[in-house]
Amino acid sequence: MEKVQLETVIKIEGKVINRSEETINREIETGEIEVSIENFNILGNCKELPLPVFSDQEYAEEIRLKYRFLDLRRKKIHENIILRSKVISFIRNEMNNLGFLEFQTPILTSSSPEGARDFLVPSRLNPGKFYALPQAPQQFKQLIMVSGFDKYFQIAPCFRDEDARADRSPGEFYQLDLEMSFVEQEDVFNVVEKLLVNTFKKFSNKKLIFEKFPKISYSDALLKYGTDKPDLRNPLIINDITETFTRDDMTFEIFKKLVKSGSKVRCIVTKNTKDKPRSFFDNIDKWAKDQGASGLAYFTIENDKKEYSAKGPIGKFFSKEALNEIMKKTNAQVGDSIFMACGKLNEIEKITSLARDRIAKELNLIDENTFAFCWIVDYPMFEIDEKSKKVIFSHNPFSMPQGDIDKINFKKPLEILAYQYDIVCNGIELSSGAIRNHIPELMYKLFSVAGYDKKQVDEKFSGMINALSYGAPPHGGIAPGIDRIVMLLANEKNIREVTMFPMNQNAQDLMMNAPSEVNENQLKELNLNIKKK
RNA sequence: GGGGGUGUAGCUCAGUUGGUUAGAGCGAUCGCCUGUCACGCGAUAGGUCGAGGGUUCGAGUCCCUUCACUCCCGCCA
């Protein structure tokens, strides 16, 4: 019996008996009993283990993924997967109770040129043609609304052929896809907010900072946080102080020059950091440079000789009045420090957003035991494409523009806002949704702004447009990411920790050897030739 | 496509300014002991130091190239 290796599956026959008093072990669950073995045999042998199962140690991903069935026996990930199952059935139950019906939608569907890259599946019966795996059941759920089912949901697999991140599985992931008819934005918010609050209260001990999620407009979010997925646990806020650099008494010429040519200056104020060592500031500056920015200028506000002064390498460039203006604008006080970035709008949004996280971590400002949800609303319908300088849809071409439909000024497309919204929790984008545009004429108009004529729209979205022409109800929905919800609940930083059989960063399944080559016959049937390199 | 980090025994890691035969713990094998419960004790096996090239009397260590994994940027309507 002692020769039996770890992880071997055995069958024991014998009597369960009480342990004698001195051998009772209260540390373990079965510490009061033992089995008096009469007989045992081995049901499943175990080779030498490539990774220890009975251990909390961390192991290289490669080996964990290759032997996922062993990895999954380990306590932490085993519990994560159980949590995932429970969360999903809880959500399903809640949705059912709210009167939503769960439907399946096709996995083999048509490719859409917009958005993410599609996974393509060659058709044997239709040589030269391809199915695509759905990036999301977007069009189907709208068609379900048109079909008269007014509340739909699905724990839907979504497929996107894009590169992975820690919080983004390559290839496939799951969304709680939902759609409702005859609703406005607020109706969707009410359903999802309740659902998420219930789910997070049930499955986590962490405190919800907001049970009523604050709503932040997209433009506000970019100004105050530099991103449309702000971590609201972080108290730091970004301020625009570009104006101050147009003053005559401002002598910080580097920024002044940049501002003259259209650059912006934004800053982050850190409270009571005057006693931080020089290295604190320089490290952040150096870090910013490592991130590809030109650095973060800084000074600390001091109170020398009864007058405010800016102290630091660039402090001397700031007049008393200029300093006052900045303090007024940013609510900064004596003892606070100010980090500044100057550059093109999208560049400094990016670096100040990263700096906000970085500085907060450095100063330990984030309470890890909380969840901070918010809605990001009022997304713009269109944006300018950096490369082509053309007007493109900024999010979802099927979203409903805001305002009185008859009064929308299509000549100023960048000013059109959409009923488009995101949920963000702790800096992680959990979902996006929209009230959909169910009016074909309006859709043609919006598409024409983005450079598509009626014929192109009819070709691309024939199913959709056609359906909307036969009495479509106003409708809208949202699709929270299941994997990310479980990730937050399980307190994991990586989505693979809540995915049973994940692929690695290069979208390979090391256990099943996917993707793999296929044989000549398979290719022949599909009318495919592989170009050898 | 680009940038950073990592790569030494089955696993987790150490390895000094370049210097003898590359070490430890866990695991494995064999044996001993045992009312043990992550048992204990002893012995043994196990290494292309990710790969290739270079510098050097000498490379795990320095240089170049490359591969794998990972994090980030791009990308993800």
mmCIF file of N, CA and C in Angstrom, chain A residues 225-227 234 236-238 266-270 280 284-285 287-289 291 293 295-296 339-341 347-363 365-366:
data_model
loop_
_atom_site.group_PDB
_atom_site.id
_atom_site.type_symbol
_atom_site.label_atom_id
_atom_site.label_comp_id
_atom_site.label_asym_id
_atom_site.label_seq_id
_atom_site.Cartn_x
_atom_site.Cartn_y
_atom_site.Cartn_z
ATOM 1 N N TYR A 225 -9.991 60.482 -16.541
ATOM 2 C CA TYR A 225 -9.262 59.235 -16.303
ATOM 3 C C TYR A 225 -8.365 58.829 -17.473
ATOM 4 N N GLY A 226 -8.516 59.512 -18.604
ATOM 5 C CA GLY A 226 -7.675 59.214 -19.758
ATOM 6 C C GLY A 226 -8.054 57.941 -20.480
ATOM 7 N N THR A 227 -9.153 57.316 -20.063
ATOM 8 C CA THR A 227 -9.555 56.045 -20.648
ATOM 9 C C THR A 227 -11.057 55.876 -20.487
ATOM 10 N N ASN A 234 -9.508 54.019 -7.656
ATOM 11 C CA ASN A 234 -8.371 54.931 -7.664
ATOM 12 C C ASN A 234 -8.872 56.374 -7.554
ATOM 13 N N LEU A 236 -7.284 59.208 -7.784
ATOM 14 C CA LEU A 236 -6.580 60.221 -8.573
ATOM 15 C C LEU A 236 -7.413 60.634 -9.784
ATOM 16 N N ILE A 237 -7.357 61.941 -10.088
ATOM 17 C CA ILE A 237 -8.119 62.471 -11.212
ATOM 18 C C ILE A 237 -7.198 63.326 -12.071
ATOM 19 N N ILE A 238 -7.427 63.237 -13.374
ATOM 20 C CA ILE A 238 -6.599 63.996 -14.311
ATOM 21 C C ILE A 238 -7.253 65.345 -14.578
ATOM 22 N N ARG A 266 -1.891 67.853 -19.414
ATOM 23 C CA ARG A 266 -2.776 67.292 -18.389
ATOM 24 C C ARG A 266 -1.936 66.853 -17.206
ATOM 25 N N CYS A 267 -2.560 66.866 -16.040
ATOM 26 C CA CYS A 267 -1.774 66.597 -14.849
ATOM 27 C C CYS A 267 -2.519 65.740 -13.833
ATOM 28 N N ILE A 268 -1.758 65.147 -12.953
ATOM 29 C CA ILE A 268 -2.297 64.379 -11.838
ATOM 30 C C ILE A 268 -1.735 64.961 -10.557
ATOM 31 N N VAL A 269 -2.620 65.235 -9.621
ATOM 32 C CA VAL A 269 -2.200 65.776 -8.331
ATOM 33 C C VAL A 269 -2.124 64.635 -7.317
ATOM 34 N N THR A 270 -1.014 64.533 -6.623
ATOM 35 C CA THR A 270 -0.919 63.547 -5.540
ATOM 36 C C THR A 270 -0.897 64.296 -4.223
ATOM 37 N N PHE A 280 11.301 58.832 -5.757
ATOM 38 C CA PHE A 280 9.898 58.545 -6.038
ATOM 39 C C PHE A 280 9.463 59.230 -7.331
ATOM 40 N N ILE A 284 9.024 57.592 -11.361
ATOM 41 C CA ILE A 284 7.797 57.702 -12.146
ATOM 42 C C ILE A 284 8.090 58.338 -13.502
ATOM 43 N N ASP A 285 8.935 59.346 -13.497
ATOM 44 C CA ASP A 285 9.347 59.984 -14.749
ATOM 45 C C ASP A 285 10.028 58.961 -15.664
ATOM 46 N N TRP A 287 9.752 55.717 -15.501
ATOM 47 C CA TRP A 287 8.753 54.731 -15.910
ATOM 48 C C TRP A 287 7.964 55.240 -17.122
ATOM 49 N N ALA A 288 7.565 56.519 -17.063
ATOM 50 C CA ALA A 288 6.782 57.107 -18.163
ATOM 51 C C ALA A 288 7.579 57.052 -19.455
ATOM 52 N N LYS A 289 8.881 57.303 -19.345
ATOM 53 C CA LYS A 289 9.724 57.237 -20.544
ATOM 54 C C LYS A 289 9.783 55.814 -21.080
ATOM 55 N N GLN A 291 7.476 53.806 -20.973
ATOM 56 C CA GLN A 291 6.193 53.530 -21.627
ATOM 57 C C GLN A 291 6.113 54.208 -23.000
ATOM 58 N N ALA A 293 6.461 57.489 -23.494
ATOM 59 C CA ALA A 293 6.092 58.905 -23.413
ATOM 60 C C ALA A 293 7.363 59.726 -23.298
ATOM 61 N N GLY A 295 8.003 61.501 -20.897
ATOM 62 C CA GLY A 295 8.272 61.633 -19.475
ATOM 63 C C GLY A 295 7.159 62.373 -18.769
ATOM 64 N N LEU A 296 7.279 62.480 -17.459
ATOM 65 C CA LEU A 296 6.305 63.227 -16.676
ATOM 66 C C LEU A 296 7.056 64.302 -15.898
ATOM 67 N N PHE A 339 2.105 65.993 -11.321
ATOM 68 C CA PHE A 339 2.779 65.346 -12.454
ATOM 69 C C PHE A 339 2.113 65.811 -13.736
ATOM 70 N N MET A 340 2.922 66.239 -14.696
ATOM 71 C CA MET A 340 2.343 66.792 -15.917
ATOM 72 C C MET A 340 2.868 66.097 -17.172
ATOM 73 N N ALA A 341 1.967 65.938 -18.122
ATOM 74 C CA ALA A 341 2.371 65.420 -19.421
ATOM 75 C C ALA A 341 1.888 66.375 -20.489
ATOM 76 N N GLU A 347 -2.150 60.822 -27.107
ATOM 77 C CA GLU A 347 -0.921 60.357 -26.462
ATOM 78 C C GLU A 347 -0.938 60.619 -24.956
ATOM 79 N N ILE A 348 -1.368 61.853 -24.585
ATOM 80 C CA ILE A 348 -1.325 62.135 -23.136
ATOM 81 C C ILE A 348 -2.494 61.499 -22.410
ATOM 82 N N GLU A 349 -3.584 61.258 -23.127
ATOM 83 C CA GLU A 349 -4.661 60.486 -22.484
ATOM 84 C C GLU A 349 -4.120 59.131 -22.073
ATOM 85 N N LYS A 350 -3.375 58.538 -22.990
ATOM 86 C CA LYS A 350 -2.847 57.205 -22.725
ATOM 87 C C LYS A 350 -1.851 57.218 -21.567
ATOM 88 N N ILE A 351 -0.907 58.135 -21.615
ATOM 89 C CA ILE A 351 0.144 58.101 -20.592
ATOM 90 C C ILE A 351 -0.388 58.551 -19.230
ATOM 91 N N THR A 352 -1.294 59.544 -19.217
ATOM 92 C CA THR A 352 -1.820 59.959 -17.906
ATOM 93 C C THR A 352 -2.701 58.862 -17.318
ATOM 94 N N SER A 353 -3.395 58.138 -18.189
ATOM 95 C CA SER A 353 -4.210 57.023 -17.701
ATOM 96 C C SER A 353 -3.327 55.957 -17.059
ATOM 97 N N LEU A 354 -2.242 55.593 -17.740
ATOM 98 C CA LEU A 354 -1.312 54.609 -17.184
ATOM 99 C C LEU A 354 -0.655 55.151 -15.911
ATOM 100 N N ALA A 355 -0.322 56.442 -15.947
ATOM 101 C CA ALA A 355 0.345 57.047 -14.796
ATOM 102 C C ALA A 355 -0.579 57.060 -13.585
ATOM 103 N N ARG A 356 -1.867 57.254 -13.856
ATOM 104 C CA ARG A 356 -2.858 57.256 -12.774
ATOM 105 C C ARG A 356 -2.805 55.913 -12.033
ATOM 106 N N ASP A 357 -2.776 54.834 -12.776
ATOM 107 C CA ASP A 357 -2.680 53.495 -12.159
ATOM 108 C C ASP A 357 -1.364 53.331 -11.421
ATOM 109 N N ARG A 358 -0.317 53.718 -12.112
ATOM 110 C CA ARG A 358 1.022 53.501 -11.596
ATOM 111 C C ARG A 358 1.260 54.262 -10.287
ATOM 112 N N ILE A 359 0.887 55.548 -10.293
ATOM 113 C CA ILE A 359 1.104 56.380 -9.103
ATOM 114 C C ILE A 359 0.248 55.870 -7.947
ATOM 115 N N ALA A 360 -0.988 55.491 -8.257
ATOM 116 C CA ALA A 360 -1.880 54.994 -7.201
ATOM 117 C C ALA A 360 -1.299 53.739 -6.562
ATOM 118 N N LYS A 361 -0.715 52.898 -7.382
ATOM 119 C CA LYS A 361 -0.103 51.677 -6.850
ATOM 120 C C LYS A 361 1.080 52.032 -5.964
ATOM 121 N N GLU A 362 1.881 52.974 -6.479
ATOM 122 C CA GLU A 362 3.065 53.419 -5.751
ATOM 123 C C GLU A 362 2.688 53.980 -4.374
ATOM 124 N N LEU A 363 1.572 54.718 -4.334
ATOM 125 C CA LEU A 363 1.152 55.368 -3.091
ATOM 126 C C LEU A 363 0.146 54.523 -2.315
ATOM 127 N N LEU A 365 -2.982 53.549 -3.000
ATOM 128 C CA LEU A 365 -4.264 54.252 -2.880
ATOM 129 C C LEU A 365 -5.460 53.374 -3.222
ATOM 130 N N ILE A 366 -5.183 52.146 -3.704
ATOM 131 C CA ILE A 366 -6.295 51.316 -4.184
ATOM 132 C C ILE A 366 -6.670 50.263 -3.150
#
